[in-house]
Short mmCIF file of C-alpha atoms in Angstrom, two decimals:
data_model
loop_
_atom_site.label_atom_id
_atom_site.label_comp_id
_atom_site.label_asym_id
_atom_site.label_seq_id
_atom_site.Cartn_x
_atom_site.Cartn_y
_atom_site.Cartn_z
CA MET A 1 -103.84 44.18 -15.77
CA LYS A 2 -104.71 44.49 -19.29
CA THR A 3 -100.99 46.79 -18.48
CA ALA A 4 -98.99 44.54 -16.87
CA ILE A 5 -99.85 41.96 -20.26
CA SER A 6 -98.70 44.72 -22.49
CA ALA A 7 -95.81 45.48 -21.56
CA SER A 8 -94.70 41.44 -21.21
CA SER A 9 -96.23 41.57 -24.24
CA ILE A 10 -93.96 44.05 -25.43
CA GLU A 11 -91.01 43.39 -24.11
CA GLY A 12 -91.42 40.06 -25.32
CA ALA A 13 -91.90 41.05 -28.70
CA PRO A 14 -87.65 41.13 -29.75
CA ALA A 15 -87.19 38.17 -28.79
CA ALA A 16 -90.11 36.85 -30.74
CA VAL A 17 -88.59 38.54 -34.03
CA LYS A 18 -84.56 37.92 -32.84
CA LYS A 19 -86.42 33.57 -33.07
CA ARG A 20 -88.05 34.48 -36.71
CA VAL A 21 -84.92 35.23 -37.97
CA THR A 22 -83.50 32.69 -39.51
CA PRO A 23 -79.85 32.45 -41.38
CA LEU A 24 -81.56 32.25 -44.88
CA ARG A 25 -83.95 35.70 -44.05
CA ARG A 26 -80.46 36.64 -42.58
CA PHE A 27 -79.28 35.87 -46.39
CA TRP A 28 -81.84 36.99 -48.04
CA SER A 29 -82.45 40.69 -47.28
CA TYR A 30 -78.26 40.85 -47.60
CA ARG A 31 -78.31 39.20 -51.36
CA THR A 32 -77.18 42.15 -53.01
CA LEU A 33 -74.52 42.57 -51.05
CA VAL A 34 -73.10 38.74 -51.49
CA LEU A 35 -73.81 38.79 -54.72
CA MET A 36 -71.63 41.33 -55.24
CA CYS A 37 -68.86 39.32 -53.48
CA VAL A 38 -69.29 35.60 -56.33
CA PRO A 39 -66.36 36.95 -57.43
CA ALA A 40 -63.67 37.10 -55.09
CA ILE A 41 -65.39 33.83 -53.80
CA LEU A 42 -64.93 32.21 -56.30
CA PHE A 43 -61.46 33.76 -57.12
CA PHE A 44 -59.93 32.45 -54.24
CA LEU A 45 -62.02 28.74 -54.52
CA VAL A 46 -60.72 28.42 -57.23
CA MET A 47 -57.62 29.49 -57.23
CA SER A 48 -56.31 28.67 -53.50
CA TYR A 49 -58.75 26.19 -52.08
CA LEU A 50 -59.57 23.23 -55.02
CA PRO A 51 -55.42 22.98 -55.28
CA MET A 52 -55.18 22.49 -51.77
CA PRO A 53 -55.33 18.26 -52.47
CA GLY A 54 -52.18 18.77 -53.47
CA LEU A 55 -50.21 19.55 -50.75
CA TYR A 56 -49.77 15.70 -50.21
CA LEU A 57 -46.83 15.74 -52.76
CA ALA A 58 -45.27 16.69 -49.96
CA PHE A 59 -45.19 13.93 -47.26
CA ILE A 60 -45.04 12.62 -50.79
CA ASN A 61 -41.46 10.21 -52.87
CA TYR A 62 -43.53 11.64 -56.24
CA ASN A 63 -43.26 8.71 -58.90
CA TYR A 64 -44.70 10.27 -62.86
CA THR A 65 -46.42 6.34 -63.06
CA ALA A 66 -46.91 6.09 -60.04
CA GLY A 67 -49.22 9.12 -59.95
CA ILE A 68 -49.46 11.56 -56.37
CA PHE A 69 -51.74 9.33 -54.53
CA GLY A 70 -49.86 5.93 -55.11
CA SER A 71 -46.66 7.29 -54.78
CA GLN A 72 -44.42 6.79 -51.41
CA PHE A 73 -45.67 8.63 -48.19
CA VAL A 74 -41.47 9.26 -46.89
CA GLY A 75 -43.14 12.34 -44.12
CA PHE A 76 -41.40 15.25 -43.24
CA ASP A 77 -38.65 13.21 -44.89
CA ASN A 78 -38.50 16.54 -47.59
CA PHE A 79 -38.77 18.54 -45.32
CA LYS A 80 -35.59 16.88 -43.43
CA PHE A 81 -33.91 17.15 -46.40
CA LEU A 82 -34.48 21.61 -46.61
CA VAL A 83 -33.52 21.82 -43.47
CA THR A 84 -29.90 19.60 -43.09
CA SER A 85 -29.13 21.08 -46.65
CA GLY A 86 -28.77 25.02 -45.33
CA ALA A 87 -30.87 25.34 -48.52
CA LEU A 88 -33.97 26.37 -46.69
CA TRP A 89 -31.85 29.08 -44.42
CA LYS A 90 -30.48 30.94 -46.75
CA LEU A 91 -33.76 31.65 -49.37
CA THR A 92 -35.39 31.85 -45.75
CA PHE A 93 -32.94 34.58 -45.12
CA ASN A 94 -32.56 36.01 -48.69
CA THR A 95 -36.31 36.38 -49.00
CA ILE A 96 -37.19 37.55 -46.09
CA ALA A 97 -34.63 40.33 -46.77
CA TYR A 98 -35.63 41.40 -49.92
CA ASN A 99 -39.19 42.24 -48.88
CA LEU A 100 -38.45 44.15 -45.80
CA ALA A 101 -36.64 45.91 -48.14
CA PHE A 102 -38.58 46.13 -50.05
CA ILE A 103 -41.77 47.18 -47.59
CA LEU A 104 -40.00 49.82 -45.38
CA PHE A 105 -38.45 51.51 -48.55
CA GLY A 106 -41.51 51.23 -50.91
CA ASN A 107 -44.30 52.77 -47.66
CA ILE A 108 -41.74 55.08 -47.16
CA LEU A 109 -41.24 56.89 -50.47
CA GLN A 110 -44.94 55.64 -51.42
CA ILE A 111 -45.59 58.00 -49.08
CA GLY A 112 -44.22 60.93 -48.94
CA ILE A 113 -44.91 60.60 -52.71
CA ALA A 114 -49.04 60.68 -51.58
CA ILE A 115 -48.24 63.97 -50.18
CA LEU A 116 -46.21 65.86 -52.17
CA LEU A 117 -49.00 65.18 -54.57
CA ASN A 118 -51.20 66.26 -52.19
CA GLU A 119 -49.06 69.31 -51.89
CA LEU A 120 -49.03 70.15 -55.40
CA ARG A 121 -51.37 73.46 -56.14
CA LYS A 122 -51.15 72.65 -60.56
CA LYS A 123 -53.80 70.83 -61.34
CA TRP A 124 -52.31 69.45 -64.68
CA PHE A 125 -48.91 69.05 -63.23
CA LYS A 126 -50.52 66.50 -60.97
CA LYS A 127 -52.23 64.92 -63.60
CA LEU A 128 -49.04 64.35 -65.30
CA SER A 129 -46.59 64.03 -62.25
CA GLN A 130 -49.31 60.58 -61.82
CA SER A 131 -49.26 59.38 -65.02
CA LEU A 132 -45.62 59.37 -65.48
CA MET A 133 -45.04 58.05 -62.39
CA PHE A 134 -48.06 54.97 -62.95
CA LEU A 135 -46.35 54.02 -66.54
CA PRO A 136 -43.92 51.74 -64.32
CA PHE A 137 -45.75 49.57 -63.25
CA PHE A 138 -46.98 48.85 -66.97
CA ILE A 139 -43.55 47.90 -68.20
CA SER A 140 -43.12 43.31 -68.39
CA PHE A 141 -41.02 42.22 -65.78
CA VAL A 142 -39.33 40.43 -69.48
CA LEU A 143 -38.81 43.89 -70.95
CA VAL A 144 -37.94 45.02 -66.97
CA GLY A 145 -34.72 41.78 -67.31
CA LEU A 146 -33.85 42.82 -70.73
CA ILE A 147 -32.94 47.15 -70.65
CA ALA A 148 -31.23 45.54 -67.44
CA TYR A 149 -29.12 43.40 -69.65
CA ASN A 150 -28.21 45.99 -71.77
CA ILE A 151 -27.22 48.04 -69.47
CA LEU A 152 -25.48 46.16 -67.19
CA SER A 153 -23.81 43.48 -69.46
CA TYR A 154 -20.07 42.61 -69.81
CA ASP A 155 -19.65 42.94 -73.03
CA PHE A 156 -22.17 45.08 -74.55
CA GLY A 157 -23.40 46.43 -71.89
CA LEU A 158 -23.82 50.56 -71.71
CA LEU A 159 -22.36 50.42 -68.22
CA ASN A 160 -19.39 48.96 -69.57
CA GLY A 161 -19.16 51.12 -72.82
CA ILE A 162 -18.98 54.70 -70.66
CA LEU A 163 -16.50 53.09 -68.02
CA LYS A 164 -14.77 51.62 -71.19
CA SER A 165 -15.06 54.84 -72.92
CA ILE A 166 -12.65 56.71 -69.80
CA GLY A 167 -10.31 54.12 -70.08
CA TRP A 168 -12.03 52.56 -67.20
CA GLU A 169 -12.15 49.03 -65.87
CA PRO A 170 -15.39 46.92 -66.97
CA LEU A 171 -17.98 45.50 -64.96
CA LYS A 172 -18.27 42.22 -64.74
CA THR A 173 -22.16 42.90 -63.12
CA TYR A 174 -23.64 39.58 -63.50
CA SER A 175 -19.94 37.81 -62.47
CA ASN A 176 -20.87 40.21 -59.18
CA PRO A 177 -22.61 39.23 -55.64
CA THR A 178 -22.39 41.73 -54.10
CA ILE A 179 -23.83 45.00 -55.77
CA TRP A 180 -27.57 42.94 -57.22
CA PRO A 181 -28.88 43.19 -53.21
CA PHE A 182 -29.08 47.37 -54.72
CA ILE A 183 -29.88 46.63 -58.09
CA ILE A 184 -33.39 44.21 -57.49
CA VAL A 185 -34.70 46.75 -54.75
CA PHE A 186 -33.97 49.98 -57.23
CA THR A 187 -35.32 47.91 -59.70
CA PHE A 188 -38.64 47.07 -57.98
CA LEU A 189 -39.01 50.58 -56.08
CA TRP A 190 -38.87 52.35 -59.84
CA GLN A 191 -41.42 50.14 -60.38
CA SER A 192 -43.65 50.22 -58.04
CA THR A 193 -43.31 52.93 -56.90
CA GLY A 194 -46.05 55.07 -58.45
CA TYR A 195 -48.90 52.22 -58.12
CA GLY A 196 -48.66 51.79 -54.54
CA SER A 197 -48.30 56.20 -53.94
CA ILE A 198 -52.23 55.86 -55.35
CA VAL A 199 -53.26 53.61 -52.35
CA TYR A 200 -51.91 56.56 -49.54
CA PHE A 201 -53.65 59.50 -52.44
CA ALA A 202 -56.77 58.25 -52.14
CA ALA A 203 -56.40 58.00 -48.27
CA ILE A 204 -55.24 61.53 -48.50
CA MET A 205 -57.63 62.52 -50.46
CA GLY A 206 -60.43 60.74 -47.86
CA LEU A 207 -59.24 63.96 -45.25
CA ASP A 208 -61.35 66.49 -44.22
CA SER A 209 -60.58 69.73 -45.32
CA GLU A 210 -61.62 71.31 -42.90
CA ILE A 211 -59.47 70.82 -41.32
CA VAL A 212 -56.67 71.67 -42.86
CA GLU A 213 -58.18 75.65 -43.31
CA ALA A 214 -58.72 75.51 -39.33
CA ALA A 215 -55.00 74.43 -39.12
CA GLU A 216 -53.56 76.96 -41.57
CA ILE A 217 -55.45 79.70 -40.29
CA ASP A 218 -54.57 79.10 -36.95
CA GLY A 219 -50.55 79.50 -38.51
CA ALA A 220 -49.43 75.98 -39.33
CA ASN A 221 -46.51 75.71 -41.99
CA ALA A 222 -46.38 72.38 -44.26
CA LEU A 223 -44.21 71.05 -42.09
CA GLN A 224 -46.35 71.18 -39.49
CA ARG A 225 -49.74 69.93 -41.59
CA ILE A 226 -47.83 66.60 -42.99
CA ARG A 227 -47.15 66.03 -39.46
CA TYR A 228 -49.68 66.57 -36.87
CA ILE A 229 -52.71 66.24 -39.97
CA VAL A 230 -51.43 63.73 -42.89
CA LEU A 231 -49.29 61.29 -41.04
CA PRO A 232 -51.83 61.01 -38.29
CA TRP A 233 -54.47 60.20 -40.37
CA LEU A 234 -52.26 57.67 -43.20
CA LYS A 235 -51.64 55.57 -39.59
CA PRO A 236 -54.77 53.16 -40.02
CA THR A 237 -53.77 52.98 -43.97
CA PHE A 238 -50.76 52.16 -43.23
CA ILE A 239 -50.63 49.58 -40.61
CA ILE A 240 -53.30 47.10 -43.54
CA LEU A 241 -51.32 47.09 -45.90
CA LEU A 242 -48.11 46.58 -43.46
CA LEU A 243 -50.88 43.38 -42.59
CA PHE A 244 -51.13 42.62 -45.77
CA SER A 245 -47.20 42.80 -46.85
CA LEU A 246 -46.64 40.99 -43.36
CA GLY A 247 -48.53 37.32 -44.75
CA GLY A 248 -46.37 37.28 -47.72
CA ILE A 249 -42.69 38.46 -46.71
CA LEU A 250 -42.49 34.66 -48.07
CA ARG A 251 -43.65 35.53 -51.65
CA GLY A 252 -41.37 36.29 -53.76
CA ASN A 253 -41.26 38.84 -56.29
CA PHE A 254 -40.26 35.76 -58.68
CA GLY A 255 -40.76 37.77 -62.01
CA LEU A 256 -38.83 40.92 -61.13
CA PHE A 257 -35.94 37.95 -59.51
CA TYR A 258 -35.91 36.12 -63.10
CA ASN A 259 -35.92 38.69 -65.17
CA LEU A 260 -33.07 40.00 -63.61
CA VAL A 261 -30.85 37.60 -63.00
CA GLY A 262 -31.93 34.17 -63.85
CA ALA A 263 -32.62 31.26 -61.13
CA ASN A 264 -29.69 29.53 -63.12
CA ASN A 265 -26.96 31.80 -62.11
CA THR A 266 -24.80 30.25 -59.78
CA ALA A 267 -22.30 33.48 -59.30
CA LEU A 268 -24.80 34.70 -57.43
CA PHE A 269 -27.14 32.17 -55.97
CA ASP A 270 -25.84 33.64 -52.22
CA ALA A 271 -27.30 37.61 -52.68
CA THR A 272 -30.20 36.44 -54.91
CA ASP A 273 -31.65 32.76 -54.66
CA ILE A 274 -35.02 32.96 -53.30
CA ILE A 275 -37.98 30.33 -52.35
CA GLU A 276 -39.75 31.19 -55.42
CA THR A 277 -36.89 30.81 -57.80
CA PHE A 278 -35.68 27.29 -56.12
CA VAL A 279 -39.64 26.48 -56.98
CA PHE A 280 -38.98 26.70 -60.18
CA ARG A 281 -35.04 25.17 -60.32
CA SER A 282 -36.56 21.56 -58.38
CA LEU A 283 -39.24 21.97 -61.01
CA MET A 284 -38.23 21.98 -64.74
CA ASN A 285 -34.45 21.64 -64.39
CA ASN A 286 -34.58 18.30 -61.22
CA PHE A 287 -38.54 17.09 -61.90
CA ASN A 288 -37.96 17.42 -58.21
CA PHE A 289 -42.37 18.53 -57.14
CA SER A 290 -41.81 16.49 -53.48
CA LEU A 291 -39.65 19.70 -52.68
CA GLY A 292 -41.17 22.22 -54.59
CA SER A 293 -43.68 21.40 -52.43
CA ALA A 294 -42.33 21.21 -49.89
CA VAL A 295 -41.16 24.85 -49.32
CA SER A 296 -44.46 26.51 -50.64
CA LEU A 297 -46.29 24.50 -48.04
CA TYR A 298 -43.53 25.77 -45.22
CA GLN A 299 -43.94 29.07 -47.23
CA SER A 300 -47.76 29.41 -46.90
CA VAL A 301 -47.23 28.10 -42.90
CA PHE A 302 -44.73 30.54 -42.22
CA GLY A 303 -46.77 33.32 -43.77
CA PHE A 304 -49.81 32.59 -41.78
CA PHE A 305 -47.93 32.52 -38.86
CA ILE A 306 -46.22 36.10 -39.00
CA VAL A 307 -50.47 37.19 -39.93
CA ILE A 308 -51.63 36.77 -36.75
CA THR A 309 -48.02 38.03 -34.22
CA ALA A 310 -48.54 41.07 -36.43
CA ASN A 311 -52.00 41.38 -35.84
CA TRP A 312 -51.98 40.55 -32.61
CA LEU A 313 -48.81 42.79 -31.91
CA VAL A 314 -51.15 46.07 -33.47
CA LYS A 315 -53.79 44.83 -31.02
CA LYS A 316 -51.59 45.38 -28.63
CA VAL A 317 -51.09 48.59 -29.10
CA SER A 318 -53.83 49.83 -31.63
CA PRO A 319 -56.66 47.90 -31.85
CA GLU A 320 -58.53 49.56 -34.13
CA ASN A 321 -56.84 49.03 -36.40
CA THR A 322 -56.16 45.49 -36.72
CA LEU A 323 -57.32 43.05 -39.28
CA PHE A 324 -59.66 40.93 -37.14
#
């Protein structure tokens, strides 16, 4: 009888303990981790959640005198104007096309450079290469735009100076929309590849060296080690970075486009106008806050569904690498 009572009390002990672990106690037990998360929580609270009431601007005809909540409510008229004018589709296509090029070519180059750095045997040369490739990331977009203008300017550019010196006709670069997608993608890759490769290089550093040494003993050459060991090891990192990138696929790099092309060069709109430059013109030139807010809301909602869809597809193929 005593044995039975003792056994039942032991079996019931975990449940009783679980009941006593309140959310407040659990919070206190993880207080160090919570404290470390406070800066990030405050950042997203202030920068992402507190401005959300401003989304109401997208559904009104904003009037300066009446204010946000005193202006006329127009429902989806701002979105209707964007759709019927054709501007929304062009802006969406340009923004997605550029970001896909950035993501595709950027990740390929970053992975390639990280692998090449890992294969270098001279430590001093490896550190020097990392520093030189990392340097463009710290150059301001304003300076990048100035350098590009001094190279591509029709009257004073270095490129046209060389062409004139050999008897060729100068190029009207800032009125030729066909070449700007290549210039913009090249500039982005030049500035961001070195920084992005650090993430993949750090992931490679986490690879167990004994696995690589065992492959070398078994006769695997460098290409085989990269194909069968390094690339599969980088797969989870690539998927996570890809999902993060897809979340911002409708968020163009405003600093890059504005300083390279400008926001008012109508000759290049078809090839270079993205959502951010359109919103900038709406706010600064036309003072149309409602239209700019409508585009921004569309941008955020569309990006949210892209992340959900991409994460669902990854879950079907590789469940262990999903975000949630």
